[in-house]
Amino acid sequence: MRNKLLKEISATQFALTELGLYLDTHPCDQKAIAAAKEVEAKRDELVKQFEEKFGPLTVGIDESGADFSWICDPWPWEKEAN
């Protein structure tokens, strides 16, 4: 499940980056703008799902005041993480 979510997040981020590059040269393309918003919402939802189950993907301070216990989880290169 963890790796599947990471792959889906990566794919949606790639699509969002590509749409952003396209929109740099076609800023009035309403279909592309709508597609970018849709992909961004999907990416945000996938990130939310991942972070609820496996912890944060990016560095930041948790608003709940949680400590930095994520450091105790297996690192990506450790066998337990895969």
N, CA, C and O atoms as CSV, one atom per row, in Angstrom:
chain,resi,resn,atom,element,x,y,z
A,1,MET,N,N,0.812,-1.189,0.000
A,1,MET,CA,C,0.000,0.000,0.000
A,1,MET,C,C,0.866,1.268,0.000
A,1,MET,O,O,0.579,2.231,-0.711
A,2,ARG,N,N,1.930,1.244,0.813
A,2,ARG,CA,C,2.806,2.411,0.921
A,2,ARG,C,C,3.444,2.734,-0.426
A,2,ARG,O,O,3.388,3.873,-0.890
A,3,ASN,N,N,4.046,1.734,-1.048
A,3,ASN,CA,C,4.712,1.956,-2.336
A,3,ASN,C,C,3.719,2.337,-3.427
A,3,ASN,O,O,4.029,3.151,-4.296
A,4,LYS,N,N,2.529,1.751,-3.382
A,4,LYS,CA,C,1.506,2.083,-4.372
A,4,LYS,C,C,1.117,3.564,-4.259
A,4,LYS,O,O,1.013,4.265,-5.266
A,5,LEU,N,N,0.903,4.025,-3.026
A,5,LEU,CA,C,0.563,5.439,-2.825
A,5,LEU,C,C,1.695,6.355,-3.286
A,5,LEU,O,O,1.449,7.383,-3.916
A,6,LEU,N,N,2.935,5.978,-2.971
A,6,LEU,CA,C,4.075,6.793,-3.401
A,6,LEU,C,C,4.151,6.883,-4.927
A,6,LEU,O,O,4.440,7.946,-5.475
A,7,LYS,N,N,3.893,5.778,-5.603
A,7,LYS,CA,C,3.911,5.784,-7.071
A,7,LYS,C,C,2.791,6.655,-7.631
A,7,LYS,O,O,2.994,7.385,-8.601
A,8,GLU,N,N,1.624,6.579,-7.026
A,8,GLU,CA,C,0.501,7.406,-7.484
A,8,GLU,C,C,0.781,8.887,-7.236
A,8,GLU,O,O,0.462,9.726,-8.080
A,9,ILE,N,N,1.370,9.213,-6.094
A,9,ILE,CA,C,1.735,10.600,-5.805
A,9,ILE,C,C,2.760,11.084,-6.813
A,9,ILE,O,O,2.650,12.196,-7.329
A,10,SER,N,N,3.743,10.268,-7.094
A,10,SER,CA,C,4.782,10.622,-8.064
A,10,SER,C,C,4.189,10.850,-9.452
A,10,SER,O,O,4.558,11.802,-10.139
A,11,ALA,N,N,3.280,9.987,-9.859
A,11,ALA,CA,C,2.660,10.114,-11.180
A,11,ALA,C,C,1.821,11.385,-11.280
A,11,ALA,O,O,1.865,12.088,-12.289
A,12,THR,N,N,1.055,11.676,-10.226
A,12,THR,CA,C,0.233,12.885,-10.282
A,12,THR,C,C,1.097,14.134,-10.224
A,12,THR,O,O,0.777,15.138,-10.861
A,13,GLN,N,N,2.192,14.087,-9.466
A,13,GLN,CA,C,3.093,15.235,-9.424
A,13,GLN,C,C,3.750,15.452,-10.780
A,13,GLN,O,O,3.918,16.594,-11.208
A,14,PHE,N,N,4.124,14.373,-11.463
A,14,PHE,CA,C,4.699,14.482,-12.799
A,14,PHE,C,C,3.693,15.123,-13.760
A,14,PHE,O,O,4.034,16.029,-14.520
A,15,ALA,N,N,2.457,14.637,-13.713
A,15,ALA,CA,C,1.414,15.190,-14.589
A,15,ALA,C,C,1.183,16.669,-14.297
A,15,ALA,O,O,1.000,17.467,-15.216
A,16,LEU,N,N,1.190,17.028,-13.027
A,16,LEU,CA,C,0.992,18.419,-12.644
A,16,LEU,C,C,2.141,19.299,-13.137
A,16,LEU,O,O,1.916,20.420,-13.593
A,17,THR,N,N,3.355,18.797,-13.045
A,17,THR,CA,C,4.519,19.535,-13.547
A,17,THR,C,C,4.417,19.731,-15.055
A,17,THR,O,O,4.668,20.825,-15.561
A,18,GLU,N,N,4.052,18.685,-15.763
A,18,GLU,CA,C,3.915,18.775,-17.219
A,18,GLU,C,C,2.805,19.752,-17.617
A,18,GLU,O,O,2.971,20.548,-18.540
A,19,LEU,N,N,1.696,19.684,-16.924
A,19,LEU,CA,C,0.609,20.629,-17.211
A,19,LEU,C,C,1.053,22.063,-16.927
A,19,LEU,O,O,0.699,22.986,-17.661
A,20,GLY,N,N,1.823,22.241,-15.869
A,20,GLY,CA,C,2.346,23.569,-15.557
A,20,GLY,C,C,3.261,24.096,-16.653
A,20,GLY,O,O,3.205,25.275,-16.999
A,21,LEU,N,N,4.097,23.230,-17.195
A,21,LEU,CA,C,4.980,23.631,-18.298
A,21,LEU,C,C,4.161,23.995,-19.541
A,21,LEU,O,O,4.457,24.975,-20.225
A,22,TYR,N,N,3.142,23.206,-19.819
A,22,TYR,CA,C,2.273,23.493,-20.954
A,22,TYR,C,C,1.577,24.838,-20.764
A,22,TYR,O,O,1.485,25.642,-21.692
A,23,LEU,N,N,1.089,25.068,-19.547
A,23,LEU,CA,C,0.372,26.316,-19.274
A,23,LEU,C,C,1.289,27.539,-19.313
A,23,LEU,O,O,0.814,28.663,-19.474
A,24,ASP,N,N,2.592,27.327,-19.167
A,24,ASP,CA,C,3.536,28.445,-19.322
A,24,ASP,C,C,3.447,29.034,-20.723
A,24,ASP,O,O,3.632,30.237,-20.908
A,25,THR,N,N,3.164,28.186,-21.709
A,25,THR,CA,C,3.101,28.656,-23.097
A,25,THR,C,C,1.675,28.764,-23.628
A,25,THR,O,O,1.456,29.322,-24.703
A,26,HIS,N,N,0.705,28.236,-22.885
A,26,HIS,CA,C,-0.699,28.277,-23.290
A,26,HIS,C,C,-1.560,28.686,-22.093
A,26,HIS,O,O,-2.412,27.911,-21.659
A,27,PRO,N,N,-1.353,29.886,-21.555
A,27,PRO,CA,C,-2.004,30.277,-20.299
A,27,PRO,C,C,-3.522,30.433,-20.371
A,27,PRO,O,O,-4.180,30.517,-19.334
A,28,CYS,N,N,-4.079,30.474,-21.566
A,28,CYS,CA,C,-5.533,30.655,-21.691
A,28,CYS,C,C,-6.274,29.352,-22.001
A,28,CYS,O,O,-7.487,29.374,-22.213
A,29,ASP,N,N,-5.580,28.243,-22.031
A,29,ASP,CA,C,-6.187,26.951,-22.351
A,29,ASP,C,C,-7.026,26.478,-21.156
A,29,ASP,O,O,-6.491,25.934,-20.190
A,30,GLN,N,N,-8.323,26.689,-21.234
A,30,GLN,CA,C,-9.222,26.380,-20.127
A,30,GLN,C,C,-9.281,24.888,-19.802
A,30,GLN,O,O,-9.441,24.510,-18.642
A,31,LYS,N,N,-9.152,24.043,-20.825
A,31,LYS,CA,C,-9.154,22.592,-20.572
A,31,LYS,C,C,-7.925,22.185,-19.766
A,31,LYS,O,O,-8.014,21.357,-18.859
A,32,ALA,N,N,-6.779,22.772,-20.103
A,32,ALA,CA,C,-5.544,22.454,-19.382
A,32,ALA,C,C,-5.600,22.991,-17.953
A,32,ALA,O,O,-5.121,22.340,-17.025
A,33,ILE,N,N,-6.176,24.161,-17.776
A,33,ILE,CA,C,-6.326,24.728,-16.435
A,33,ILE,C,C,-7.214,23.825,-15.581
A,33,ILE,O,O,-6.897,23.537,-14.427
A,34,ALA,N,N,-8.317,23.389,-16.158
A,34,ALA,CA,C,-9.228,22.488,-15.438
A,34,ALA,C,C,-8.541,21.168,-15.111
A,34,ALA,O,O,-8.688,20.638,-14.010
A,35,ALA,N,N,-7.790,20.645,-16.072
A,35,ALA,CA,C,-7.068,19.386,-15.853
A,35,ALA,C,C,-6.043,19.548,-14.736
A,35,ALA,O,O,-5.897,18.664,-13.892
A,36,ALA,N,N,-5.333,20.672,-14.731
A,36,ALA,CA,C,-4.327,20.920,-13.696
A,36,ALA,C,C,-4.971,20.985,-12.320
A,36,ALA,O,O,-4.431,20.442,-11.356
A,37,LYS,N,N,-6.117,21.642,-12.220
A,37,LYS,CA,C,-6.817,21.728,-10.938
A,37,LYS,C,C,-7.268,20.346,-10.473
A,37,LYS,O,O,-7.184,20.021,-9.289
A,38,GLU,N,N,-7.748,19.538,-11.417
A,38,GLU,CA,C,-8.193,18.180,-11.091
A,38,GLU,C,C,-7.029,17.316,-10.616
A,38,GLU,O,O,-7.143,16.603,-9.619
A,39,VAL,N,N,-5.912,17.385,-11.333
A,39,VAL,CA,C,-4.739,16.595,-10.965
A,39,VAL,C,C,-4.180,17.067,-9.621
A,39,VAL,O,O,-3.752,16.255,-8.802
A,40,GLU,N,N,-4.186,18.374,-9.402
A,40,GLU,CA,C,-3.698,18.906,-8.132
A,40,GLU,C,C,-4.558,18.419,-6.963
A,40,GLU,O,O,-4.026,18.063,-5.912
A,41,ALA,N,N,-5.868,18.401,-7.137
A,41,ALA,CA,C,-6.763,17.908,-6.089
A,41,ALA,C,C,-6.510,16.427,-5.809
A,41,ALA,O,O,-6.505,15.996,-4.656
A,42,LYS,N,N,-6.299,15.656,-6.876
A,42,LYS,CA,C,-6.012,14.226,-6.715
A,42,LYS,C,C,-4.703,14.027,-5.971
A,42,LYS,O,O,-4.617,13.200,-5.064
A,43,ARG,N,N,-3.666,14.797,-6.361
A,43,ARG,CA,C,-2.366,14.701,-5.690
A,43,ARG,C,C,-2.498,15.058,-4.212
A,43,ARG,O,O,-1.946,14.366,-3.357
A,44,ASP,N,N,-3.215,16.119,-3.911
A,44,ASP,CA,C,-3.396,16.540,-2.522
A,44,ASP,C,C,-4.109,15.465,-1.706
A,44,ASP,O,O,-3.755,15.228,-0.551
A,45,GLU,N,N,-5.103,14.819,-2.292
A,45,GLU,CA,C,-5.826,13.754,-1.602
A,45,GLU,C,C,-4.916,12.549,-1.353
A,45,GLU,O,O,-4.947,11.956,-0.275
A,46,LEU,N,N,-4.107,12.192,-2.353
A,46,LEU,CA,C,-3.176,11.071,-2.181
A,46,LEU,C,C,-2.146,11.372,-1.096
A,46,LEU,O,O,-1.821,10.502,-0.288
A,47,VAL,N,N,-1.634,12.597,-1.078
A,47,VAL,CA,C,-0.667,12.992,-0.045
A,47,VAL,C,C,-1.328,12.915,1.330
A,47,VAL,O,O,-0.717,12.435,2.285
A,48,LYS,N,N,-2.547,13.375,1.433
A,48,LYS,CA,C,-3.284,13.321,2.702
A,48,LYS,C,C,-3.435,11.873,3.170
A,48,LYS,O,O,-3.198,11.563,4.338
A,49,GLN,N,N,-3.831,10.990,2.250
A,49,GLN,CA,C,-3.976,9.568,2.591
A,49,GLN,C,C,-2.646,8.991,3.066
A,49,GLN,O,O,-2.589,8.283,4.071
A,50,PHE,N,N,-1.579,9.300,2.333
A,50,PHE,CA,C,-0.267,8.772,2.691
A,50,PHE,C,C,0.155,9.253,4.074
A,50,PHE,O,O,0.589,8.459,4.908
A,51,GLU,N,N,0.027,10.554,4.314
A,51,GLU,CA,C,0.482,11.125,5.576
A,51,GLU,C,C,-0.337,10.628,6.766
A,51,GLU,O,O,0.192,10.510,7.871
A,52,GLU,N,N,-1.607,10.337,6.556
A,52,GLU,CA,C,-2.436,9.783,7.635
A,52,GLU,C,C,-1.975,8.379,8.023
A,52,GLU,O,O,-2.042,7.995,9.191
A,53,LYS,N,N,-1.508,7.620,7.036
A,53,LYS,CA,C,-1.114,6.230,7.293
A,53,LYS,C,C,0.360,6.063,7.617
A,53,LYS,O,O,0.719,5.216,8.436
A,54,PHE,N,N,1.233,6.869,6.979
A,54,PHE,CA,C,2.664,6.610,7.063
A,54,PHE,C,C,3.504,7.782,7.561
A,54,PHE,O,O,4.715,7.637,7.728
A,55,GLY,N,N,2.897,8.923,7.798
A,55,GLY,CA,C,3.655,10.070,8.284
A,55,GLY,C,C,3.942,11.066,7.169
A,55,GLY,O,O,3.576,10.847,6.015
A,56,PRO,N,N,4.602,12.163,7.529
A,56,PRO,CA,C,4.794,13.269,6.586
A,56,PRO,C,C,5.717,12.934,5.418
A,56,PRO,O,O,6.651,12.143,5.549
A,57,LEU,N,N,5.435,13.553,4.277
A,57,LEU,CA,C,6.278,13.424,3.097
A,57,LEU,C,C,7.275,14.578,2.981
A,57,LEU,O,O,8.318,14.453,2.339
A,58,THR,N,N,6.940,15.687,3.605
A,58,THR,CA,C,7.794,16.866,3.541
A,58,THR,C,C,8.102,17.359,4.947
A,58,THR,O,O,7.415,17.015,5.909
A,59,VAL,N,N,9.132,18.160,5.044
A,59,VAL,CA,C,9.518,18.718,6.322
A,59,VAL,C,C,8.561,19.847,6.682
A,59,VAL,O,O,8.253,20.696,5.845
A,60,GLY,N,N,8.105,19.859,7.889
A,60,GLY,CA,C,7.222,20.906,8.369
A,60,GLY,C,C,6.846,20.626,9.808
A,60,GLY,O,O,7.066,19.528,10.318
A,61,ILE,N,N,6.291,21.601,10.444
A,61,ILE,CA,C,5.877,21.445,11.832
A,61,ILE,C,C,4.396,21.090,11.845
A,61,ILE,O,O,3.567,21.801,11.279
A,62,ASP,N,N,4.085,19.997,12.490
A,62,ASP,CA,C,2.707,19.529,12.605
A,62,ASP,C,C,1.933,20.473,13.516
A,62,ASP,O,O,2.369,20.771,14.628
A,63,GLU,N,N,0.792,20.938,13.043
A,63,GLU,CA,C,-0.020,21.879,13.824
A,63,GLU,C,C,-0.551,21.264,15.116
A,63,GLU,O,O,-0.899,21.988,16.050
A,64,SER,N,N,-0.614,19.955,15.175
A,64,SER,CA,C,-1.138,19.310,16.376
A,64,SER,C,C,-0.129,19.333,17.517
A,64,SER,O,O,-0.462,18.970,18.645
A,65,GLY,N,N,1.096,19.756,17.235
A,65,GLY,CA,C,2.123,19.791,18.268
A,65,GLY,C,C,2.783,18.447,18.475
A,65,GLY,O,O,3.468,18.234,19.475
A,66,ALA,N,N,2.580,17.538,17.535
A,66,ALA,CA,C,3.178,16.205,17.648
A,66,ALA,C,C,4.698,16.315,17.653
A,66,ALA,O,O,5.280,17.236,17.080
A,67,ASP,N,N,5.314,15.359,18.310
A,67,ASP,CA,C,6.773,15.375,18.350
A,67,ASP,C,C,7.352,14.802,17.061
A,67,ASP,O,O,6.612,14.516,16.119
A,68,PHE,N,N,8.622,14.640,17.018
A,68,PHE,CA,C,9.300,14.154,15.816
A,68,PHE,C,C,9.517,12.645,15.875
A,68,PHE,O,O,10.601,12.159,15.553
A,69,SER,N,N,8.490,11.906,16.285
A,69,SER,CA,C,8.613,10.456,16.437
A,69,SER,C,C,8.763,9.739,15.099
A,69,SER,O,O,9.114,8.559,15.071
A,70,TRP,N,N,8.502,10.434,13.986
A,70,TRP,CA,C,8.663,9.811,12.673
A,70,TRP,C,C,10.092,9.336,12.465
A,70,TRP,O,O,10.342,8.449,11.649
A,71,ILE,N,N,11.022,9.917,13.191
A,71,ILE,CA,C,12.428,9.534,13.048
A,71,ILE,C,C,12.642,8.077,13.463
A,71,ILE,O,O,13.627,7.452,13.073
A,72,CYS,N,N,11.714,7.545,14.255
A,72,CYS,CA,C,11.827,6.159,14.723
A,72,CYS,C,C,11.360,5.151,13.676
A,72,CYS,O,O,11.645,3.960,13.805
A,73,ASP,N,N,10.657,5.599,12.654
A,73,ASP,CA,C,10.193,4.707,11.590
A,73,ASP,C,C,11.371,4.245,10.747
A,73,ASP,O,O,12.419,4.890,10.740
A,74,PRO,N,N,11.208,3.131,10.035
A,74,PRO,CA,C,12.286,2.680,9.152
A,74,PRO,C,C,12.563,3.692,8.036
A,74,PRO,O,O,11.641,4.302,7.496
A,75,TRP,N,N,13.819,3.858,7.706
A,75,TRP,CA,C,14.204,4.728,6.602
A,75,TRP,C,C,13.943,3.999,5.289
A,75,TRP,O,O,13.917,2.768,5.277
A,76,PRO,N,N,13.747,4.718,4.183
A,76,PRO,CA,C,13.378,4.074,2.913
A,76,PRO,C,C,14.351,2.967,2.481
A,76,PRO,O,O,13.931,2.016,1.822
A,77,TRP,N,N,15.608,3.066,2.828
A,77,TRP,CA,C,16.587,2.073,2.391
A,77,TRP,C,C,16.661,0.871,3.338
A,77,TRP,O,O,17.361,-0.100,3.049
A,78,GLU,N,N,15.953,0.929,4.450
A,78,GLU,CA,C,15.930,-0.192,5.367
A,78,GLU,C,C,14.875,-1.200,4.931
A,78,GLU,O,O,13.809,-0.819,4.446
A,79,LYS,N,N,15.170,-2.472,5.101
A,79,LYS,CA,C,14.306,-3.548,4.632
A,79,LYS,C,C,12.878,-3.436,5.184
A,79,LYS,O,O,11.919,-3.739,4.474
A,80,GLU,N,N,12.733,-3.009,6.428
A,80,GLU,CA,C,11.416,-2.925,7.064
A,80,GLU,C,C,10.503,-1.921,6.348
A,80,GLU,O,O,9.280,-2.038,6.427
A,81,ALA,N,N,11.075,-0.955,5.665
A,81,ALA,CA,C,10.278,0.083,5.004
A,81,ALA,C,C,9.683,-0.402,3.697
A,81,ALA,O,O,8.745,0.208,3.183
A,82,ASN,N,N,10.200,-1.468,3.159
A,82,ASN,CA,C,9.746,-1.929,1.837
A,82,ASN,C,C,8.911,-3.166,1.899
A,82,ASN,O,O,8.464,-3.662,0.864
